[in-house]
Amino acid sequence: APPAYAALVARSARAIAGAAGALAEMHGVRAVALPGDLRDPDAAAARLGKVDVLVNNAGVFEIAEVAATDPTA
């Protein structure tokens, strides 16, 4: 089987460099940390070439008192 590759993308490579190293060490995959912004749906393929699986784990949060938040949003 061909080797597995993982590209971790964040606006700052420094933010995910440790995660890429840990992923490579723990699971034996080739992992790299790349700075970039993947809000554009075609950006991953343009930046990385063929993408078999794309996991977008971006978080969005709201700063407010719990009682003022909408749990359905």
PDB file of N, CA, C and O in Angstrom:
ATOM      1  N   ALA A   1       0.844  -1.190   0.000  1.00  0.00           N
ATOM      2  CA  ALA A   1       0.000   0.000   0.000  1.00  0.00           C
ATOM      3  C   ALA A   1       0.878   1.238   0.000  1.00  0.00           C
ATOM      4  O   ALA A   1       1.940   1.241   0.632  1.00  0.00           O
ATOM      5  N   PRO A   2       0.445   2.278  -0.696  1.00  0.00           N
ATOM      6  CA  PRO A   2       1.234   3.513  -0.693  1.00  0.00           C
ATOM      7  C   PRO A   2       1.223   4.136   0.699  1.00  0.00           C
ATOM      8  O   PRO A   2       0.311   3.898   1.489  1.00  0.00           O
ATOM      9  N   PRO A   3       2.260   4.911   1.023  1.00  0.00           N
ATOM     10  CA  PRO A   3       2.295   5.527   2.351  1.00  0.00           C
ATOM     11  C   PRO A   3       1.170   6.533   2.533  1.00  0.00           C
ATOM     12  O   PRO A   3       0.687   7.123   1.572  1.00  0.00           O
ATOM     13  N   ALA A   4       0.758   6.678   3.765  1.00  0.00           N
ATOM     14  CA  ALA A   4      -0.283   7.653   4.079  1.00  0.00           C
ATOM     15  C   ALA A   4       0.371   9.015   4.302  1.00  0.00           C
ATOM     16  O   ALA A   4       1.437   9.110   4.895  1.00  0.00           O
ATOM     17  N   TYR A   5      -0.269  10.039   3.824  1.00  0.00           N
ATOM     18  CA  TYR A   5       0.192  11.410   4.007  1.00  0.00           C
ATOM     19  C   TYR A   5      -0.903  12.187   4.713  1.00  0.00           C
ATOM     20  O   TYR A   5      -2.084  11.994   4.428  1.00  0.00           O
ATOM     21  N   ALA A   6      -0.514  13.059   5.600  1.00  0.00           N
ATOM     22  CA  ALA A   6      -1.472  13.933   6.269  1.00  0.00           C
ATOM     23  C   ALA A   6      -0.942  15.350   6.199  1.00  0.00           C
ATOM     24  O   ALA A   6       0.215  15.607   6.542  1.00  0.00           O
ATOM     25  N   ALA A   7      -1.769  16.260   5.731  1.00  0.00           N
ATOM     26  CA  ALA A   7      -1.417  17.671   5.695  1.00  0.00           C
ATOM     27  C   ALA A   7      -2.340  18.388   6.660  1.00  0.00           C
ATOM     28  O   ALA A   7      -3.559  18.355   6.508  1.00  0.00           O
ATOM     29  N   LEU A   8      -1.763  18.994   7.668  1.00  0.00           N
ATOM     30  CA  LEU A   8      -2.529  19.764   8.633  1.00  0.00           C
ATOM     31  C   LEU A   8      -2.403  21.215   8.225  1.00  0.00           C
ATOM     32  O   LEU A   8      -1.290  21.733   8.098  1.00  0.00           O
ATOM     33  N   VAL A   9      -3.523  21.857   7.983  1.00  0.00           N
ATOM     34  CA  VAL A   9      -3.512  23.223   7.472  1.00  0.00           C
ATOM     35  C   VAL A   9      -4.169  24.149   8.478  1.00  0.00           C
ATOM     36  O   VAL A   9      -5.257  23.870   8.982  1.00  0.00           O
ATOM     37  N   ALA A  10      -3.494  25.237   8.767  1.00  0.00           N
ATOM     38  CA  ALA A  10      -4.034  26.282   9.637  1.00  0.00           C
ATOM     39  C   ALA A  10      -3.475  27.610   9.126  1.00  0.00           C
ATOM     40  O   ALA A  10      -2.513  27.630   8.366  1.00  0.00           O
ATOM     41  N   ARG A  11      -4.109  28.681   9.560  1.00  0.00           N
ATOM     42  CA  ARG A  11      -3.600  29.979   9.122  1.00  0.00           C
ATOM     43  C   ARG A  11      -2.172  30.201   9.596  1.00  0.00           C
ATOM     44  O   ARG A  11      -1.411  30.903   8.969  1.00  0.00           O
ATOM     45  N   SER A  12      -1.780  29.567  10.681  1.00  0.00           N
ATOM     46  CA  SER A  12      -0.418  29.654  11.191  1.00  0.00           C
ATOM     47  C   SER A  12       0.142  28.246  11.325  1.00  0.00           C
ATOM     48  O   SER A  12      -0.405  27.434  12.069  1.00  0.00           O
ATOM     49  N   ALA A  13       1.222  27.935  10.622  1.00  0.00           N
ATOM     50  CA  ALA A  13       1.822  26.605  10.705  1.00  0.00           C
ATOM     51  C   ALA A  13       2.318  26.330  12.120  1.00  0.00           C
ATOM     52  O   ALA A  13       2.286  25.184  12.577  1.00  0.00           O
ATOM     53  N   ARG A  14       2.733  27.343  12.817  1.00  0.00           N
ATOM     54  CA  ARG A  14       3.222  27.163  14.187  1.00  0.00           C
ATOM     55  C   ARG A  14       2.136  26.588  15.088  1.00  0.00           C
ATOM     56  O   ARG A  14       2.411  25.812  15.992  1.00  0.00           O
ATOM     57  N   ALA A  15       0.894  26.928  14.807  1.00  0.00           N
ATOM     58  CA  ALA A  15      -0.216  26.455  15.623  1.00  0.00           C
ATOM     59  C   ALA A  15      -0.406  24.950  15.533  1.00  0.00           C
ATOM     60  O   ALA A  15      -0.925  24.336  16.449  1.00  0.00           O
ATOM     61  N   ILE A  16       0.028  24.325  14.451  1.00  0.00           N
ATOM     62  CA  ILE A  16      -0.202  22.890  14.272  1.00  0.00           C
ATOM     63  C   ILE A  16       1.070  22.074  14.065  1.00  0.00           C
ATOM     64  O   ILE A  16       1.000  20.879  13.859  1.00  0.00           O
ATOM     65  N   ALA A  17       2.226  22.714  14.156  1.00  0.00           N
ATOM     66  CA  ALA A  17       3.481  21.996  13.938  1.00  0.00           C
ATOM     67  C   ALA A  17       3.637  20.846  14.928  1.00  0.00           C
ATOM     68  O   ALA A  17       4.051  19.744  14.557  1.00  0.00           O
ATOM     69  N   GLY A  18       3.300  21.074  16.186  1.00  0.00           N
ATOM     70  CA  GLY A  18       3.405  20.018  17.191  1.00  0.00           C
ATOM     71  C   GLY A  18       2.461  18.864  16.901  1.00  0.00           C
ATOM     72  O   GLY A  18       2.818  17.699  17.077  1.00  0.00           O
ATOM     73  N   ALA A  19       1.264  19.190  16.443  1.00  0.00           N
ATOM     74  CA  ALA A  19       0.286  18.143  16.125  1.00  0.00           C
ATOM     75  C   ALA A  19       0.769  17.297  14.954  1.00  0.00           C
ATOM     76  O   ALA A  19       0.600  16.073  14.956  1.00  0.00           O
ATOM     77  N   ALA A  20       1.382  17.919  13.966  1.00  0.00           N
ATOM     78  CA  ALA A  20       1.891  17.165  12.818  1.00  0.00           C
ATOM     79  C   ALA A  20       3.004  16.218  13.252  1.00  0.00           C
ATOM     80  O   ALA A  20       3.038  15.056  12.844  1.00  0.00           O
ATOM     81  N   GLY A  21       3.893  16.702  14.105  1.00  0.00           N
ATOM     82  CA  GLY A  21       4.971  15.856  14.602  1.00  0.00           C
ATOM     83  C   GLY A  21       4.449  14.685  15.420  1.00  0.00           C
ATOM     84  O   GLY A  21       4.915  13.546  15.277  1.00  0.00           O
ATOM     85  N   ALA A  22       3.474  14.943  16.273  1.00  0.00           N
ATOM     86  CA  ALA A  22       2.895  13.879  17.104  1.00  0.00           C
ATOM     87  C   ALA A  22       2.174  12.851  16.248  1.00  0.00           C
ATOM     88  O   ALA A  22       2.271  11.640  16.498  1.00  0.00           O
ATOM     89  N   LEU A  23       1.450  13.308  15.235  1.00  0.00           N
ATOM     90  CA  LEU A  23       0.742  12.395  14.340  1.00  0.00           C
ATOM     91  C   LEU A  23       1.725  11.482  13.625  1.00  0.00           C
ATOM     92  O   LEU A  23       1.522  10.269  13.534  1.00  0.00           O
ATOM     93  N   ALA A  24       2.799  12.053  13.133  1.00  0.00           N
ATOM     94  CA  ALA A  24       3.811  11.263  12.438  1.00  0.00           C
ATOM     95  C   ALA A  24       4.453  10.239  13.377  1.00  0.00           C
ATOM     96  O   ALA A  24       4.623   9.074  13.018  1.00  0.00           O
ATOM     97  N   GLU A  25       4.777  10.679  14.578  1.00  0.00           N
ATOM     98  CA  GLU A  25       5.440   9.788  15.532  1.00  0.00           C
ATOM     99  C   GLU A  25       4.517   8.671  16.017  1.00  0.00           C
ATOM    100  O   GLU A  25       4.900   7.510  16.078  1.00  0.00           O
ATOM    101  N   MET A  26       3.288   9.010  16.334  1.00  0.00           N
ATOM    102  CA  MET A  26       2.368   8.019  16.914  1.00  0.00           C
ATOM    103  C   MET A  26       1.804   7.035  15.896  1.00  0.00           C
ATOM    104  O   MET A  26       1.509   5.890  16.229  1.00  0.00           O
ATOM    105  N   HIS A  27       1.619   7.491  14.640  1.00  0.00           N
ATOM    106  CA  HIS A  27       0.924   6.645  13.667  1.00  0.00           C
ATOM    107  C   HIS A  27       1.754   6.302  12.439  1.00  0.00           C
ATOM    108  O   HIS A  27       1.261   5.624  11.539  1.00  0.00           O
ATOM    109  N   GLY A  28       2.977   6.789  12.373  1.00  0.00           N
ATOM    110  CA  GLY A  28       3.851   6.425  11.268  1.00  0.00           C
ATOM    111  C   GLY A  28       3.446   6.976   9.920  1.00  0.00           C
ATOM    112  O   GLY A  28       3.809   6.413   8.897  1.00  0.00           O
ATOM    113  N   VAL A  29       2.686   8.054   9.905  1.00  0.00           N
ATOM    114  CA  VAL A  29       2.319   8.674   8.632  1.00  0.00           C
ATOM    115  C   VAL A  29       3.249   9.846   8.368  1.00  0.00           C
ATOM    116  O   VAL A  29       3.881  10.379   9.282  1.00  0.00           O
ATOM    117  N   ARG A  30       3.338  10.253   7.151  1.00  0.00           N
ATOM    118  CA  ARG A  30       4.080  11.463   6.808  1.00  0.00           C
ATOM    119  C   ARG A  30       3.133  12.633   7.015  1.00  0.00           C
ATOM    120  O   ARG A  30       2.116  12.745   6.328  1.00  0.00           O
ATOM    121  N   ALA A  31       3.452  13.468   7.956  1.00  0.00           N
ATOM    122  CA  ALA A  31       2.574  14.586   8.297  1.00  0.00           C
ATOM    123  C   ALA A  31       3.341  15.890   8.172  1.00  0.00           C
ATOM    124  O   ALA A  31       4.494  15.983   8.603  1.00  0.00           O
ATOM    125  N   VAL A  32       2.703  16.884   7.578  1.00  0.00           N
ATOM    126  CA  VAL A  32       3.319  18.202   7.439  1.00  0.00           C
ATOM    127  C   VAL A  32       2.333  19.267   7.910  1.00  0.00           C
ATOM    128  O   VAL A  32       1.123  19.093   7.806  1.00  0.00           O
ATOM    129  N   ALA A  33       2.875  20.333   8.440  1.00  0.00           N
ATOM    130  CA  ALA A  33       2.071  21.484   8.845  1.00  0.00           C
ATOM    131  C   ALA A  33       2.231  22.562   7.782  1.00  0.00           C
ATOM    132  O   ALA A  33       3.349  22.947   7.449  1.00  0.00           O
ATOM    133  N   LEU A  34       1.130  23.003   7.231  1.00  0.00           N
ATOM    134  CA  LEU A  34       1.171  24.004   6.163  1.00  0.00           C
ATOM    135  C   LEU A  34       0.343  25.225   6.537  1.00  0.00           C
ATOM    136  O   LEU A  34      -0.803  25.082   6.958  1.00  0.00           O
ATOM    137  N   PRO A  35       0.907  26.406   6.360  1.00  0.00           N
ATOM    138  CA  PRO A  35       0.084  27.594   6.569  1.00  0.00           C
ATOM    139  C   PRO A  35      -0.856  27.764   5.380  1.00  0.00           C
ATOM    140  O   PRO A  35      -0.471  27.531   4.240  1.00  0.00           O
ATOM    141  N   GLY A  36      -2.091  28.116   5.648  1.00  0.00           N
ATOM    142  CA  GLY A  36      -3.035  28.332   4.558  1.00  0.00           C
ATOM    143  C   GLY A  36      -4.433  28.560   5.084  1.00  0.00           C
ATOM    144  O   GLY A  36      -4.702  28.417   6.268  1.00  0.00           O
ATOM    145  N   ASP A  37      -5.307  28.920   4.207  1.00  0.00           N
ATOM    146  CA  ASP A  37      -6.702  29.191   4.545  1.00  0.00           C
ATOM    147  C   ASP A  37      -7.562  28.389   3.592  1.00  0.00           C
ATOM    148  O   ASP A  37      -7.507  28.587   2.380  1.00  0.00           O
ATOM    149  N   LEU A  38      -8.342  27.462   4.117  1.00  0.00           N
ATOM    150  CA  LEU A  38      -9.135  26.577   3.261  1.00  0.00           C
ATOM    151  C   LEU A  38     -10.614  26.929   3.229  1.00  0.00           C
ATOM    152  O   LEU A  38     -11.455  26.066   3.024  1.00  0.00           O
ATOM    153  N   ARG A  39     -10.938  28.203   3.428  1.00  0.00           N
ATOM    154  CA  ARG A  39     -12.354  28.592   3.338  1.00  0.00           C
ATOM    155  C   ARG A  39     -12.890  28.401   1.931  1.00  0.00           C
ATOM    156  O   ARG A  39     -14.071  28.138   1.737  1.00  0.00           O
ATOM    157  N   ASP A  40     -12.044  28.507   0.929  1.00  0.00           N
ATOM    158  CA  ASP A  40     -12.440  28.266  -0.455  1.00  0.00           C
ATOM    159  C   ASP A  40     -12.458  26.751  -0.677  1.00  0.00           C
ATOM    160  O   ASP A  40     -11.463  26.073  -0.442  1.00  0.00           O
ATOM    161  N   PRO A  41     -13.588  26.182  -1.117  1.00  0.00           N
ATOM    162  CA  PRO A  41     -13.689  24.725  -1.278  1.00  0.00           C
ATOM    163  C   PRO A  41     -12.634  24.123  -2.201  1.00  0.00           C
ATOM    164  O   PRO A  41     -12.276  22.967  -2.051  1.00  0.00           O
ATOM    165  N   ASP A  42     -12.129  24.869  -3.163  1.00  0.00           N
ATOM    166  CA  ASP A  42     -11.134  24.339  -4.089  1.00  0.00           C
ATOM    167  C   ASP A  42      -9.702  24.569  -3.622  1.00  0.00           C
ATOM    168  O   ASP A  42      -8.757  24.125  -4.264  1.00  0.00           O
ATOM    169  N   ALA A  43      -9.520  25.251  -2.496  1.00  0.00           N
ATOM    170  CA  ALA A  43      -8.179  25.592  -2.033  1.00  0.00           C
ATOM    171  C   ALA A  43      -7.359  24.371  -1.660  1.00  0.00           C
ATOM    172  O   ALA A  43      -6.159  24.330  -1.901  1.00  0.00           O
ATOM    173  N   ALA A  44      -7.975  23.356  -1.072  1.00  0.00           N
ATOM    174  CA  ALA A  44      -7.220  22.166  -0.659  1.00  0.00           C
ATOM    175  C   ALA A  44      -6.604  21.476  -1.868  1.00  0.00           C
ATOM    176  O   ALA A  44      -5.418  21.167  -1.878  1.00  0.00           O
ATOM    177  N   ALA A  45      -7.394  21.225  -2.880  1.00  0.00           N
ATOM    178  CA  ALA A  45      -6.876  20.558  -4.071  1.00  0.00           C
ATOM    179  C   ALA A  45      -5.853  21.426  -4.793  1.00  0.00           C
ATOM    180  O   ALA A  45      -4.849  20.924  -5.289  1.00  0.00           O
ATOM    181  N   ALA A  46      -6.084  22.727  -4.832  1.00  0.00           N
ATOM    182  CA  ALA A  46      -5.140  23.620  -5.492  1.00  0.00           C
ATOM    183  C   ALA A  46      -3.798  23.628  -4.748  1.00  0.00           C
ATOM    184  O   ALA A  46      -2.740  23.681  -5.365  1.00  0.00           O
ATOM    185  N   ARG A  47      -3.857  23.550  -3.447  1.00  0.00           N
ATOM    186  CA  ARG A  47      -2.641  23.611  -2.644  1.00  0.00           C
ATOM    187  C   ARG A  47      -1.942  22.258  -2.532  1.00  0.00           C
ATOM    188  O   ARG A  47      -0.727  22.167  -2.537  1.00  0.00           O
ATOM    189  N   LEU A  48      -2.723  21.181  -2.434  1.00  0.00           N
ATOM    190  CA  LEU A  48      -2.163  19.876  -2.103  1.00  0.00           C
ATOM    191  C   LEU A  48      -2.197  18.863  -3.231  1.00  0.00           C
ATOM    192  O   LEU A  48      -1.633  17.793  -3.112  1.00  0.00           O
ATOM    193  N   GLY A  49      -2.884  19.154  -4.316  1.00  0.00           N
ATOM    194  CA  GLY A  49      -3.053  18.161  -5.367  1.00  0.00           C
ATOM    195  C   GLY A  49      -4.268  17.300  -5.063  1.00  0.00           C
ATOM    196  O   GLY A  49      -5.233  17.757  -4.471  1.00  0.00           O
ATOM    197  N   LYS A  50      -4.211  16.030  -5.424  1.00  0.00           N
ATOM    198  CA  LYS A  50      -5.338  15.132  -5.197  1.00  0.00           C
ATOM    199  C   LYS A  50      -5.554  14.935  -3.701  1.00  0.00           C
ATOM    200  O   LYS A  50      -4.636  14.597  -2.969  1.00  0.00           O
ATOM    201  N   VAL A  51      -6.783  15.158  -3.261  1.00  0.00           N
ATOM    202  CA  VAL A  51      -7.143  14.981  -1.850  1.00  0.00           C
ATOM    203  C   VAL A  51      -8.158  13.854  -1.770  1.00  0.00           C
ATOM    204  O   VAL A  51      -9.232  13.936  -2.352  1.00  0.00           O
ATOM    205  N   ASP A  52      -7.814  12.766  -1.062  1.00  0.00           N
ATOM    206  CA  ASP A  52      -8.733  11.642  -0.909  1.00  0.00           C
ATOM    207  C   ASP A  52      -9.756  11.900   0.184  1.00  0.00           C
ATOM    208  O   ASP A  52     -10.924  11.567   0.043  1.00  0.00           O
ATOM    209  N   VAL A  53      -9.327  12.461   1.293  1.00  0.00           N
ATOM    210  CA  VAL A  53     -10.213  12.744   2.421  1.00  0.00           C
ATOM    211  C   VAL A  53      -9.845  14.110   2.971  1.00  0.00           C
ATOM    212  O   VAL A  53      -8.675  14.395   3.208  1.00  0.00           O
ATOM    213  N   LEU A  54     -10.846  14.949   3.163  1.00  0.00           N
ATOM    214  CA  LEU A  54     -10.622  16.268   3.752  1.00  0.00           C
ATOM    215  C   LEU A  54     -11.490  16.370   4.996  1.00  0.00           C
ATOM    216  O   LEU A  54     -12.707  16.202   4.928  1.00  0.00           O
ATOM    217  N   VAL A  55     -10.860  16.593   6.133  1.00  0.00           N
ATOM    218  CA  VAL A  55     -11.573  16.777   7.392  1.00  0.00           C
ATOM    219  C   VAL A  55     -11.397  18.226   7.798  1.00  0.00           C
ATOM    220  O   VAL A  55     -10.276  18.674   8.024  1.00  0.00           O
ATOM    221  N   ASN A  56     -12.483  18.943   7.857  1.00  0.00           N
ATOM    222  CA  ASN A  56     -12.435  20.337   8.277  1.00  0.00           C
ATOM    223  C   ASN A  56     -12.840  20.373   9.743  1.00  0.00           C
ATOM    224  O   ASN A  56     -13.982  20.135  10.092  1.00  0.00           O
ATOM    225  N   ASN A  57     -11.885  20.682  10.591  1.00  0.00           N
ATOM    226  CA  ASN A  57     -12.137  20.694  12.022  1.00  0.00           C
ATOM    227  C   ASN A  57     -12.053  22.126  12.554  1.00  0.00           C
ATOM    228  O   ASN A  57     -11.519  22.364  13.630  1.00  0.00           O
ATOM    229  N   ALA A  58     -12.568  23.052  11.783  1.00  0.00           N
ATOM    230  CA  ALA A  58     -12.542  24.451  12.203  1.00  0.00           C
ATOM    231  C   ALA A  58     -13.594  24.668  13.278  1.00  0.00           C
ATOM    232  O   ALA A  58     -14.687  24.127  13.224  1.00  0.00           O
ATOM    233  N   GLY A  59     -13.239  25.453  14.240  1.00  0.00           N
ATOM    234  CA  GLY A  59     -14.174  25.742  15.323  1.00  0.00           C
ATOM    235  C   GLY A  59     -14.689  27.161  15.246  1.00  0.00           C
ATOM    236  O   GLY A  59     -13.985  28.072  14.841  1.00  0.00           O
ATOM    237  N   VAL A  60     -15.919  27.326  15.614  1.00  0.00           N
ATOM    238  CA  VAL A  60     -16.535  28.647  15.685  1.00  0.00           C
ATOM    239  C   VAL A  60     -17.155  28.751  17.062  1.00  0.00           C
ATOM    240  O   VAL A  60     -17.794  27.814  17.533  1.00  0.00           O
ATOM    241  N   PHE A  61     -16.945  29.850  17.702  1.00  0.00           N
ATOM    242  CA  PHE A  61     -17.506  29.987  19.038  1.00  0.00           C
ATOM    243  C   PHE A  61     -18.076  31.379  19.227  1.00  0.00           C
ATOM    244  O   PHE A  61     -17.774  32.301  18.504  1.00  0.00           O
ATOM    245  N   GLU A  62     -18.930  31.475  20.207  1.00  0.00           N
ATOM    246  CA  GLU A  62     -19.595  32.733  20.524  1.00  0.00           C
ATOM    247  C   GLU A  62     -19.210  33.109  21.951  1.00  0.00           C
ATOM    248  O   GLU A  62     -19.253  32.274  22.851  1.00  0.00           O
ATOM    249  N   ILE A  63     -18.822  34.354  22.140  1.00  0.00           N
ATOM    250  CA  ILE A  63     -18.491  34.815  23.484  1.00  0.00           C
ATOM    251  C   ILE A  63     -19.714  35.530  24.041  1.00  0.00           C
ATOM    252  O   ILE A  63     -20.111  36.587  23.561  1.00  0.00           O
ATOM    253  N   ALA A  64     -20.339  34.892  25.011  1.00  0.00           N
ATOM    254  CA  ALA A  64     -21.533  35.442  25.642  1.00  0.00           C
ATOM    255  C   ALA A  64     -21.832  34.648  26.888  1.00  0.00           C
ATOM    256  O   ALA A  64     -21.289  33.557  27.092  1.00  0.00           O
ATOM    257  N   GLU A  65     -22.699  35.171  27.723  1.00  0.00           N
ATOM    258  CA  GLU A  65     -23.155  34.408  28.873  1.00  0.00           C
ATOM    259  C   GLU A  65     -23.978  33.227  28.362  1.00  0.00           C
ATOM    260  O   GLU A  65     -24.670  33.325  27.344  1.00  0.00           O
ATOM    261  N   VAL A  66     -23.889  32.098  29.041  1.00  0.00           N
ATOM    262  CA  VAL A  66     -24.584  30.884  28.605  1.00  0.00           C
ATOM    263  C   VAL A  66     -26.068  31.152  28.367  1.00  0.00           C
ATOM    264  O   VAL A  66     -26.646  30.724  27.370  1.00  0.00           O
ATOM    265  N   ALA A  67     -26.699  31.869  29.249  1.00  0.00           N
ATOM    266  CA  ALA A  67     -28.139  32.138  29.139  1.00  0.00           C
ATOM    267  C   ALA A  67     -28.472  32.966  27.894  1.00  0.00           C
ATOM    268  O   ALA A  67     -29.585  32.892  27.385  1.00  0.00           O
ATOM    269  N   ALA A  68     -27.495  33.684  27.357  1.00  0.00           N
ATOM    270  CA  ALA A  68     -27.735  34.528  26.191  1.00  0.00           C
ATOM    271  C   ALA A  68     -27.443  33.823  24.867  1.00  0.00           C
ATOM    272  O   ALA A  68     -27.645  34.401  23.802  1.00  0.00           O
ATOM    273  N   THR A  69     -26.991  32.585  24.922  1.00  0.00           N
ATOM    274  CA  THR A  69     -26.660  31.868  23.683  1.00  0.00           C
ATOM    275  C   THR A  69     -27.847  31.069  23.177  1.00  0.00           C
ATOM    276  O   THR A  69     -28.740  30.699  23.928  1.00  0.00           O
ATOM    277  N   ASP A  70     -27.840  30.786  21.890  1.00  0.00           N
ATOM    278  CA  ASP A  70     -28.901  29.999  21.261  1.00  0.00           C
ATOM    279  C   ASP A  70     -28.367  28.577  21.040  1.00  0.00           C
ATOM    280  O   ASP A  70     -27.482  28.375  20.199  1.00  0.00           O
ATOM    281  N   PRO A  71     -28.849  27.583  21.769  1.00  0.00           N
ATOM    282  CA  PRO A  71     -28.308  26.225  21.638  1.00  0.00           C
ATOM    283  C   PRO A  71     -28.589  25.589  20.282  1.00  0.00           C
ATOM    284  O   PRO A  71     -27.981  24.591  19.941  1.00  0.00           O
ATOM    285  N   THR A  72     -29.486  26.144  19.476  1.00  0.00           N
ATOM    286  CA  THR A  72     -29.773  25.571  18.160  1.00  0.00           C
ATOM    287  C   THR A  72     -28.899  26.183  17.076  1.00  0.00           C
ATOM    288  O   THR A  72     -28.932  25.722  15.945  1.00  0.00           O
ATOM    289  N   ALA A  73     -28.164  27.218  17.395  1.00  0.00           N
ATOM    290  CA  ALA A  73     -27.323  27.898  16.375  1.00  0.00           C
ATOM    291  C   ALA A  73     -26.095  27.116  16.079  1.00  0.00           C
ATOM    292  O   ALA A  73     -25.611  26.318  16.782  1.00  0.00           O
TER     293      ALA A  73
END
